[in-house]
mmCIF file of C-alpha atoms in Angstrom:
data_model
loop_
_atom_site.group_PDB
_atom_site.id
_atom_site.type_symbol
_atom_site.label_atom_id
_atom_site.label_comp_id
_atom_site.label_asym_id
_atom_site.label_seq_id
_atom_site.Cartn_x
_atom_site.Cartn_y
_atom_site.Cartn_z
ATOM 1 C CA UNK A 66 117.950 165.025 237.541
ATOM 2 C CA UNK A 67 119.788 162.990 234.928
ATOM 3 C CA UNK A 68 121.151 159.877 236.687
ATOM 4 C CA UNK A 69 125.289 158.836 235.515
ATOM 5 C CA UNK A 70 126.186 155.754 236.277
ATOM 6 C CA UNK A 71 130.182 154.106 235.568
ATOM 7 C CA UNK A 72 130.948 152.053 233.274
ATOM 8 C CA UNK A 73 131.502 148.618 234.771
ATOM 9 C CA UNK A 74 134.435 146.508 234.781
ATOM 10 C CA UNK A 75 135.101 143.428 232.586
ATOM 11 C CA UNK A 76 133.967 139.918 233.575
ATOM 12 C CA UNK A 77 135.410 136.947 231.019
ATOM 13 C CA UNK A 78 133.258 133.931 230.343
ATOM 14 C CA UNK A 79 134.835 130.775 229.269
ATOM 15 C CA UNK A 80 136.993 129.659 231.644
ATOM 16 C CA UNK A 81 140.683 128.448 230.566
ATOM 17 C CA UNK A 82 139.460 127.885 226.937
ATOM 18 C CA UNK A 83 140.813 129.803 223.771
ATOM 19 C CA UNK A 84 137.363 131.859 223.166
ATOM 20 C CA UNK A 85 136.034 134.280 225.726
ATOM 21 C CA UNK A 86 132.464 135.965 226.512
ATOM 22 C CA UNK A 87 132.951 139.523 227.261
ATOM 23 C CA UNK A 88 130.270 140.990 230.382
ATOM 24 C CA UNK A 89 130.293 144.482 231.116
ATOM 25 C CA UNK A 90 133.060 147.346 230.061
ATOM 26 C CA UNK A 91 132.230 148.488 226.223
ATOM 27 C CA UNK A 92 131.178 144.815 225.341
ATOM 28 C CA UNK A 93 127.708 144.515 224.053
ATOM 29 C CA UNK A 94 124.953 143.316 226.204
ATOM 30 C CA UNK A 95 124.836 139.266 226.181
ATOM 31 C CA UNK A 96 121.688 137.348 226.131
ATOM 32 C CA UNK A 97 121.152 134.443 228.216
ATOM 33 C CA UNK A 98 118.669 131.544 228.502
ATOM 34 C CA UNK A 99 118.152 128.588 230.703
ATOM 35 C CA UNK A 100 118.030 124.905 229.962
ATOM 36 C CA UNK A 101 114.625 123.943 230.659
ATOM 37 C CA UNK A 102 115.109 120.066 231.352
ATOM 38 C CA UNK A 103 117.057 117.794 233.756
ATOM 39 C CA UNK A 104 120.593 116.420 232.267
ATOM 40 C CA UNK A 105 120.824 113.112 234.754
ATOM 41 C CA UNK A 106 122.181 110.542 232.638
ATOM 42 C CA UNK A 107 123.565 112.465 229.476
ATOM 43 C CA UNK A 108 127.177 111.605 230.377
ATOM 44 C CA UNK A 109 126.222 108.032 229.358
ATOM 45 C CA UNK A 110 123.828 108.981 226.423
ATOM 46 C CA UNK A 111 125.086 109.819 223.133
ATOM 47 C CA UNK A 112 121.951 110.606 221.626
ATOM 48 C CA UNK A 113 120.900 112.993 224.356
ATOM 49 C CA UNK A 114 123.931 114.852 224.294
ATOM 50 C CA UNK A 115 124.229 115.023 220.792
ATOM 51 C CA UNK A 116 120.864 116.379 220.886
ATOM 52 C CA UNK A 117 121.186 119.156 223.568
ATOM 53 C CA UNK A 118 124.572 120.113 221.397
ATOM 54 C CA UNK A 119 122.083 120.792 217.983
ATOM 55 C CA UNK A 120 119.874 122.624 220.515
ATOM 56 C CA UNK A 121 122.721 124.795 221.764
ATOM 57 C CA UNK A 122 124.042 125.731 218.211
ATOM 58 C CA UNK A 123 120.310 126.563 217.300
ATOM 59 C CA UNK A 124 120.098 128.852 220.039
ATOM 60 C CA UNK A 125 123.519 130.543 219.112
ATOM 61 C CA UNK A 126 122.178 131.010 215.395
ATOM 62 C CA UNK A 127 119.310 132.825 217.170
ATOM 63 C CA UNK A 128 121.391 135.330 218.874
ATOM 64 C CA UNK A 129 122.314 133.288 221.927
ATOM 65 C CA UNK A 130 125.568 134.317 224.049
ATOM 66 C CA UNK A 131 125.233 132.290 227.124
ATOM 67 C CA UNK A 132 123.540 129.171 228.346
ATOM 68 C CA UNK A 133 122.748 128.345 231.777
ATOM 69 C CA UNK A 134 122.124 124.672 233.332
ATOM 70 C CA UNK A 135 120.452 123.823 236.879
ATOM 71 C CA UNK A 136 123.070 121.453 238.505
ATOM 72 C CA UNK A 137 121.196 119.739 241.483
ATOM 73 C CA UNK A 138 123.093 116.560 242.238
ATOM 74 C CA UNK A 139 126.840 115.325 241.107
ATOM 75 C CA UNK A 140 125.318 112.973 238.305
ATOM 76 C CA UNK A 141 124.129 116.337 236.853
ATOM 77 C CA UNK A 142 127.318 117.803 237.820
ATOM 78 C CA UNK A 143 129.088 114.823 235.331
ATOM 79 C CA UNK A 144 126.677 115.362 232.481
ATOM 80 C CA UNK A 145 127.221 119.481 232.429
ATOM 81 C CA UNK A 146 131.214 118.917 232.213
ATOM 82 C CA UNK A 147 130.544 116.211 229.138
ATOM 83 C CA UNK A 148 127.855 119.061 227.590
ATOM 84 C CA UNK A 149 130.289 122.068 227.990
ATOM 85 C CA UNK A 150 133.415 119.747 226.293
ATOM 86 C CA UNK A 151 131.118 119.605 222.864
ATOM 87 C CA UNK A 152 129.233 123.132 223.400
ATOM 88 C CA UNK A 153 129.590 125.775 221.084
ATOM 89 C CA UNK A 154 128.803 128.764 223.755
ATOM 90 C CA UNK A 155 129.824 129.126 227.337
ATOM 91 C CA UNK A 156 127.561 127.380 229.584
ATOM 92 C CA UNK A 157 126.667 128.549 233.453
ATOM 93 C CA UNK A 158 126.379 125.702 236.224
ATOM 94 C CA UNK A 159 123.496 126.956 238.450
ATOM 95 C CA UNK A 160 124.452 125.889 242.203
ATOM 96 C CA UNK A 161 122.253 125.683 245.024
ATOM 97 C CA UNK A 162 122.944 124.738 248.577
ATOM 98 C CA UNK A 163 125.386 122.242 247.815
ATOM 99 C CA UNK A 164 128.892 123.964 247.367
ATOM 100 C CA UNK A 165 130.857 120.677 246.364
ATOM 101 C CA UNK A 166 128.589 120.404 242.881
ATOM 102 C CA UNK A 167 130.373 123.900 241.933
ATOM 103 C CA UNK A 168 133.621 122.314 242.515
ATOM 104 C CA UNK A 169 132.679 119.525 240.453
ATOM 105 C CA UNK A 170 131.408 121.436 237.514
ATOM 106 C CA UNK A 171 135.027 123.158 237.565
ATOM 107 C CA UNK A 172 136.795 119.887 236.779
ATOM 108 C CA UNK A 173 135.368 120.467 232.915
ATOM 109 C CA UNK A 174 135.570 123.805 230.824
ATOM 110 C CA UNK A 175 132.960 125.434 232.697
ATOM 111 C CA UNK A 176 132.017 129.185 231.212
ATOM 112 C CA UNK A 177 130.980 130.191 234.908
ATOM 113 C CA UNK A 178 129.048 129.030 237.937
ATOM 114 C CA UNK A 179 126.489 130.749 239.828
ATOM 115 C CA UNK A 180 125.739 130.711 243.105
ATOM 116 C CA UNK A 181 123.477 132.223 246.003
ATOM 117 C CA UNK A 182 125.954 132.904 248.574
ATOM 118 C CA UNK A 183 122.444 133.093 250.808
ATOM 119 C CA UNK A 184 121.982 129.456 250.563
ATOM 120 C CA UNK A 185 125.298 127.937 249.693
ATOM 121 C CA UNK A 186 126.378 127.971 253.570
ATOM 122 C CA UNK A 187 129.325 129.163 255.624
ATOM 123 C CA UNK A 188 132.183 131.704 254.307
ATOM 124 C CA UNK A 189 134.316 128.785 253.813
ATOM 125 C CA UNK A 190 132.500 127.069 251.283
ATOM 126 C CA UNK A 191 132.162 130.263 249.456
ATOM 127 C CA UNK A 192 135.819 130.731 249.796
ATOM 128 C CA UNK A 193 136.384 127.541 248.105
ATOM 129 C CA UNK A 194 134.165 127.954 245.129
ATOM 130 C CA UNK A 195 136.051 131.467 244.484
ATOM 131 C CA UNK A 196 139.309 129.889 244.745
ATOM 132 C CA UNK A 197 138.398 127.180 242.225
ATOM 133 C CA UNK A 198 137.086 129.429 240.242
ATOM 134 C CA UNK A 199 140.288 131.831 240.358
ATOM 135 C CA UNK A 200 142.307 128.916 239.546
ATOM 136 C CA UNK A 201 140.381 128.228 236.566
ATOM 137 C CA UNK A 202 140.113 131.076 235.263
ATOM 138 C CA UNK A 203 136.130 130.927 235.740
ATOM 139 C CA UNK A 204 133.605 133.945 236.707
ATOM 140 C CA UNK A 205 130.761 134.046 239.277
ATOM 141 C CA UNK A 206 127.549 135.182 239.200
ATOM 142 C CA UNK A 207 126.050 136.043 242.441
ATOM 143 C CA UNK A 208 122.181 135.645 242.798
ATOM 144 C CA UNK A 209 120.335 137.312 245.014
ATOM 145 C CA UNK A 210 116.953 136.918 245.257
ATOM 146 C CA UNK A 211 113.940 137.628 248.093
ATOM 147 C CA UNK A 212 113.744 134.453 249.279
ATOM 148 C CA UNK A 213 117.383 134.908 250.500
ATOM 149 C CA UNK A 214 117.569 138.015 252.529
ATOM 150 C CA UNK A 215 119.578 138.218 255.463
ATOM 151 C CA UNK A 216 117.700 137.922 258.591
ATOM 152 C CA UNK A 217 117.866 141.848 259.618
ATOM 153 C CA UNK A 218 117.143 142.719 256.242
ATOM 154 C CA UNK A 219 114.328 140.999 255.753
ATOM 155 C CA UNK A 220 112.854 142.109 259.151
ATOM 156 C CA UNK A 221 113.416 145.487 258.271
ATOM 157 C CA UNK A 222 111.252 144.824 255.122
ATOM 158 C CA UNK A 223 108.656 142.802 256.996
ATOM 159 C CA UNK A 224 108.018 146.188 259.410
ATOM 160 C CA UNK A 225 108.082 148.342 256.758
ATOM 161 C CA UNK A 226 111.202 150.266 257.424
ATOM 162 C CA UNK A 227 113.098 149.076 253.982
ATOM 163 C CA UNK A 228 112.101 148.526 250.684
ATOM 164 C CA UNK A 229 112.522 144.857 249.305
ATOM 165 C CA UNK A 230 114.601 146.721 246.326
ATOM 166 C CA UNK A 231 116.965 148.205 248.840
ATOM 167 C CA UNK A 232 117.257 144.882 250.820
ATOM 168 C CA UNK A 233 118.167 142.890 247.333
ATOM 169 C CA UNK A 234 120.213 145.753 246.496
ATOM 170 C CA UNK A 235 122.017 145.829 250.014
ATOM 171 C CA UNK A 236 122.152 142.083 250.088
ATOM 172 C CA UNK A 237 124.011 141.928 246.750
ATOM 173 C CA UNK A 238 126.276 144.575 248.182
ATOM 174 C CA UNK A 239 127.149 142.414 251.128
ATOM 175 C CA UNK A 240 127.971 139.443 249.581
ATOM 176 C CA UNK A 241 130.357 141.583 246.730
ATOM 177 C CA UNK A 242 132.041 142.619 249.567
ATOM 178 C CA UNK A 243 133.178 139.284 250.697
ATOM 179 C CA UNK A 244 134.363 138.761 246.785
ATOM 180 C CA UNK A 245 136.394 141.840 247.539
ATOM 181 C CA UNK A 246 137.483 140.613 250.610
ATOM 182 C CA UNK A 247 138.829 137.611 248.465
ATOM 183 C CA UNK A 248 140.600 139.825 245.729
ATOM 184 C CA UNK A 249 138.472 138.304 243.307
ATOM 185 C CA UNK A 250 136.666 140.641 240.376
ATOM 186 C CA UNK A 251 135.239 138.259 238.367
ATOM 187 C CA UNK A 252 131.862 138.591 239.321
ATOM 188 C CA UNK A 253 128.502 139.413 237.964
ATOM 189 C CA UNK A 254 125.394 140.457 240.100
ATOM 190 C CA UNK A 255 122.018 139.873 239.571
ATOM 191 C CA UNK A 256 119.084 140.928 242.151
ATOM 192 C CA UNK A 257 115.916 139.016 240.691
ATOM 193 C CA UNK A 258 112.517 140.356 242.075
ATOM 194 C CA UNK A 259 109.214 139.147 240.084
ATOM 195 C CA UNK A 260 108.195 142.545 239.858
ATOM 196 C CA UNK A 261 109.213 145.373 237.161
ATOM 197 C CA UNK A 262 109.171 148.154 239.885
ATOM 198 C CA UNK A 263 111.595 146.134 242.205
ATOM 199 C CA UNK A 264 113.611 145.293 239.484
ATOM 200 C CA UNK A 265 114.100 148.595 238.454
ATOM 201 C CA UNK A 266 115.045 149.843 241.607
ATOM 202 C CA UNK A 267 117.048 147.354 242.698
ATOM 203 C CA UNK A 268 119.418 147.765 239.961
ATOM 204 C CA UNK A 269 119.689 151.380 239.666
ATOM 205 C CA UNK A 270 120.466 151.813 243.733
ATOM 206 C CA UNK A 271 123.498 149.259 242.991
ATOM 207 C CA UNK A 272 124.431 150.653 239.790
ATOM 208 C CA UNK A 273 125.001 153.902 241.762
ATOM 209 C CA UNK A 274 127.418 152.616 244.053
ATOM 210 C CA UNK A 275 129.122 149.911 242.117
ATOM 211 C CA UNK A 276 131.004 148.927 238.941
ATOM 212 C CA UNK A 277 130.129 145.462 238.738
ATOM 213 C CA UNK A 278 128.543 144.405 236.000
ATOM 214 C CA UNK A 279 124.679 143.573 236.105
ATOM 215 C CA UNK A 280 122.722 140.324 235.124
ATOM 216 C CA UNK A 281 119.420 141.999 234.565
ATOM 217 C CA UNK A 282 115.979 139.550 234.672
ATOM 218 C CA UNK A 283 112.409 139.712 235.973
ATOM 219 C CA UNK A 284 112.520 136.485 237.634
ATOM 220 C CA UNK A 285 109.282 134.231 237.333
ATOM 221 C CA UNK A 286 108.065 136.627 234.993
ATOM 222 C CA UNK A 287 105.079 134.177 233.489
ATOM 223 C CA UNK A 288 103.687 132.842 230.619
ATOM 224 C CA UNK A 289 104.584 134.214 227.071
ATOM 225 C CA UNK A 290 102.804 137.201 226.982
ATOM 226 C CA UNK A 291 103.156 138.387 230.559
ATOM 227 C CA UNK A 292 106.964 137.550 231.154
ATOM 228 C CA UNK A 293 107.356 139.552 227.701
ATOM 229 C CA UNK A 294 105.648 142.699 228.754
ATOM 230 C CA UNK A 295 107.165 142.445 232.322
ATOM 231 C CA UNK A 296 110.510 142.190 230.784
ATOM 232 C CA UNK A 297 110.325 144.539 228.104
ATOM 233 C CA UNK A 298 109.376 147.102 230.727
ATOM 234 C CA UNK A 299 111.877 146.730 233.255
ATOM 235 C CA UNK A 300 114.706 146.173 230.561
ATOM 236 C CA UNK A 301 114.164 149.314 228.345
ATOM 237 C CA UNK A 302 113.885 151.206 231.369
ATOM 238 C CA UNK A 303 117.219 150.101 232.904
ATOM 239 C CA UNK A 304 118.885 149.761 229.492
ATOM 240 C CA UNK A 305 118.251 153.167 228.292
ATOM 241 C CA UNK A 306 119.282 154.494 231.269
ATOM 242 C CA UNK A 307 123.022 152.263 230.732
ATOM 243 C CA UNK A 308 122.496 149.522 233.258
ATOM 244 C CA UNK A 309 122.512 145.976 232.473
ATOM 245 C CA UNK A 310 125.024 144.339 230.974
ATOM 246 C CA UNK A 311 123.667 141.013 230.520
ATOM 247 C CA UNK A 312 120.091 139.945 230.216
ATOM 248 C CA UNK A 313 117.641 136.775 230.052
ATOM 249 C CA UNK A 314 113.992 136.795 229.423
ATOM 250 C CA UNK A 315 112.140 134.491 232.061
ATOM 251 C CA UNK A 316 109.469 133.086 230.751
ATOM 252 C CA UNK A 317 107.031 130.056 231.307
ATOM 253 C CA UNK A 318 108.140 129.292 227.871
ATOM 254 C CA UNK A 319 110.759 127.915 225.347
ATOM 255 C CA UNK A 320 114.280 129.013 225.447
ATOM 256 C CA UNK A 321 114.003 130.165 221.932
ATOM 257 C CA UNK A 322 111.454 132.184 223.164
ATOM 258 C CA UNK A 323 113.503 133.644 225.595
ATOM 259 C CA UNK A 324 116.127 134.546 223.325
ATOM 260 C CA UNK A 325 114.010 136.083 220.343
ATOM 261 C CA UNK A 326 112.662 138.353 223.103
ATOM 262 C CA UNK A 327 115.642 139.227 224.588
ATOM 263 C CA UNK A 328 117.281 140.211 220.890
ATOM 264 C CA UNK A 329 114.378 142.112 220.052
ATOM 265 C CA UNK A 330 114.761 144.311 223.104
ATOM 266 C CA UNK A 331 117.784 144.911 222.933
ATOM 267 C CA UNK A 332 117.157 145.995 218.879
ATOM 268 C CA UNK A 333 114.565 148.309 219.976
ATOM 269 C CA UNK A 334 116.695 150.007 222.729
ATOM 270 C CA UNK A 335 119.379 150.454 220.319
ATOM 271 C CA UNK A 336 121.972 147.778 221.950
ATOM 272 C CA UNK A 337 122.054 145.147 218.916
ATOM 273 C CA UNK A 338 122.191 145.825 215.239
ATOM 274 C CA UNK A 339 121.642 143.999 212.239
ATOM 275 C CA UNK A 340 120.203 140.396 211.346
ATOM 276 C CA UNK A 341 116.854 140.108 210.152
ATOM 277 C CA UNK A 342 113.649 142.149 210.829
ATOM 278 C CA UNK A 343 110.604 140.328 210.616
ATOM 279 C CA UNK A 344 107.176 142.504 209.837
ATOM 280 C CA UNK A 345 103.946 140.490 209.700
ATOM 281 C CA UNK A 346 100.031 141.324 209.783
ATOM 282 C CA UNK A 347 98.002 140.414 212.323
ATOM 283 C CA UNK A 348 95.776 138.801 210.023
ATOM 284 C CA UNK A 349 91.982 139.569 209.579
ATOM 285 C CA UNK A 350 88.948 138.491 207.679
ATOM 286 C CA UNK A 351 90.453 139.535 204.282
ATOM 287 C CA UNK A 352 93.046 137.176 204.754
ATOM 288 C CA UNK A 353 94.615 135.017 201.799
ATOM 289 C CA UNK A 354 97.230 133.730 203.053
ATOM 290 C CA UNK A 355 98.037 131.674 206.229
ATOM 291 C CA UNK A 356 100.137 134.096 207.973
ATOM 292 C CA UNK A 357 100.331 132.438 211.063
ATOM 293 C CA UNK A 358 101.357 128.825 209.762
ATOM 294 C CA UNK A 359 104.119 130.465 207.922
ATOM 295 C CA UNK A 360 105.574 132.488 210.587
ATOM 296 C CA UNK A 361 105.645 129.241 212.728
ATOM 297 C CA UNK A 362 107.333 127.280 209.770
ATOM 298 C CA UNK A 363 110.006 129.912 209.167
ATOM 299 C CA UNK A 364 110.264 132.529 212.351
ATOM 300 C CA UNK A 365 113.241 130.514 213.650
ATOM 301 C CA UNK A 366 114.792 129.938 210.468
ATOM 302 C CA UNK A 367 114.894 133.598 209.477
ATOM 303 C CA UNK A 368 115.765 134.774 212.443
ATOM 304 C CA UNK A 369 119.216 132.389 212.295
ATOM 305 C CA UNK A 370 120.012 133.854 209.277
ATOM 306 C CA UNK A 371 123.791 135.941 208.508
ATOM 307 C CA UNK A 372 121.512 138.749 206.807
ATOM 308 C CA UNK A 373 120.745 142.161 207.378
ATOM 309 C CA UNK A 374 117.534 142.356 205.734
ATOM 310 C CA UNK A 375 113.597 142.852 206.238
ATOM 311 C CA UNK A 376 111.461 140.135 205.564
ATOM 312 C CA UNK A 377 107.511 141.021 205.498
ATOM 313 C CA UNK A 378 104.871 138.477 205.830
ATOM 314 C CA UNK A 379 101.290 139.990 204.731
ATOM 315 C CA UNK A 380 97.804 138.366 204.869
ATOM 316 C CA UNK A 381 96.657 139.608 201.620
ATOM 317 C CA UNK A 382 97.268 141.382 198.556
ATOM 318 C CA UNK A 383 95.625 144.519 199.707
ATOM 319 C CA UNK A 384 98.612 144.990 202.727
ATOM 320 C CA UNK A 385 101.341 143.042 200.820
ATOM 321 C CA UNK A 386 103.234 144.853 198.599
ATOM 322 C CA UNK A 387 101.995 148.522 199.659
ATOM 323 C CA UNK A 388 102.816 148.264 203.428
ATOM 324 C CA UNK A 389 105.727 145.855 202.962
ATOM 325 C CA UNK A 390 107.215 148.046 200.419
ATOM 326 C CA UNK A 391 110.451 148.878 202.576
ATOM 327 C CA UNK A 392 111.182 144.964 203.001
ATOM 328 C CA UNK A 393 114.046 143.502 201.121
ATOM 329 C CA UNK A 394 111.616 140.034 200.445
ATOM 330 C CA UNK A 395 108.102 139.788 201.120
ATOM 331 C CA UNK A 396 105.105 137.129 200.754
ATOM 332 C CA UNK A 397 101.296 137.789 200.518
ATOM 333 C CA UNK A 398 98.528 135.742 199.039
ATOM 334 C CA UNK A 399 95.036 135.562 197.579
ATOM 335 C CA UNK A 400 92.791 132.864 196.235
ATOM 336 C CA UNK A 401 95.242 129.502 196.457
ATOM 337 C CA UNK A 402 97.971 131.724 195.105
ATOM 338 C CA UNK A 403 101.256 133.571 196.909
ATOM 339 C CA UNK A 404 102.983 136.477 195.530
ATOM 340 C CA UNK A 405 106.560 137.267 196.305
ATOM 341 C CA UNK A 406 107.917 140.596 196.152
ATOM 342 C CA UNK A 407 110.857 142.562 196.953
ATOM 343 C CA UNK A 408 110.721 146.220 197.837
ATOM 344 C CA UNK A 409 107.081 146.538 197.172
ATOM 345 C CA UNK A 410 107.419 144.898 193.078
ATOM 346 C CA UNK A 411 105.646 141.557 192.673
ATOM 347 C CA UNK A 412 108.401 139.500 191.353
ATOM 348 C CA UNK A 413 106.954 136.112 191.190
ATOM 349 C CA UNK A 414 102.947 134.281 192.011
ATOM 350 C CA UNK A 415 103.043 130.750 192.435
ATOM 351 C CA UNK A 416 100.328 128.228 193.417
ATOM 352 C CA UNK A 417 100.197 128.315 197.574
ATOM 353 C CA UNK A 418 101.819 124.921 197.861
ATOM 354 C CA UNK A 419 104.811 125.895 196.320
ATOM 355 C CA UNK A 420 105.496 129.237 198.237
ATOM 356 C CA UNK A 421 107.733 128.017 200.631
ATOM 357 C CA UNK A 422 110.038 126.514 198.377
ATOM 358 C CA UNK A 423 109.911 129.434 196.072
ATOM 359 C CA UNK A 424 110.359 131.710 198.634
ATOM 360 C CA UNK A 425 113.500 129.899 199.983
ATOM 361 C CA UNK A 426 114.831 130.391 196.688
ATOM 362 C CA UNK A 427 114.378 133.975 196.372
ATOM 363 C CA UNK A 428 115.796 134.581 199.948
ATOM 364 C CA UNK A 429 118.954 132.731 198.769
ATOM 365 C CA UNK A 430 119.148 134.953 196.329
ATOM 366 C CA UNK A 431 119.472 138.123 198.436
#
């Protein structure tokens, strides 16, 4: 029987700032990543701050909507505030254990606060965070994982009377009930598991019961290939059921790869349209053009373009214009020469050393 899920409520990231990012309702599914380095000392280091802001801008061009920063101490909280002041994207402070870190981050223009009520302490501490978020117009993400299950649910899982996925969903439901009691509806829920099956089951279970927006992710998904496979399987299943309002592909890789993977999953699931579509061959013994090197240099540049085009990068003239004939622009090569083609028609042949510059000129003309 086909499942039917309610449309979720809307949650607004951005705090008391002019621009808001919407999660839930009829808003597009948003893409998140997480900053991979510590930020201690950024407050007093203009060069580092400028570098971070530059990278945030590059993530935005790739299609990122939200970035989460780990905030493990007060010095990091002070740096987070400074980064928020300059950021072109809403930033979420990731808080564990010490609720005062959340309160500190809320002194600046934070986009959101992520807490795990299971490790934040007594209810009065959760209330303090909720009240401060309410005062500042900042939403909360309730993050639940198998390491912070309540005692009774953890025992049930260990005894085999309750699945881990069901325990995650029930834990999230209990935490959501506290927020409802506090008359605070600006929150998103995430239930993180490292198993694809558990991720799917937990989110389906929760979506059947509540209209709360869901942040979907397979936690600790692994290195690039493993993480991409797990995330694609879980996300495509849930998104095709209409479950998931914001996603993060968790990889032991760069934030850029997390964003690019998320964007491709959304496109293939019909949740994002437009932008640059890349077509490239895997390379073989006929290779006449360094496809891998070209893609390494050009991938992020191409995906950051605000153009609705298809670009083909092919390894040889045998497959180049033919297999890439649907592309708006393409490049292939042989014998130290590169050919540039449009819609399957060769428009220019150049020395391979000049290929990048000529390709850029042709690209700009589209």
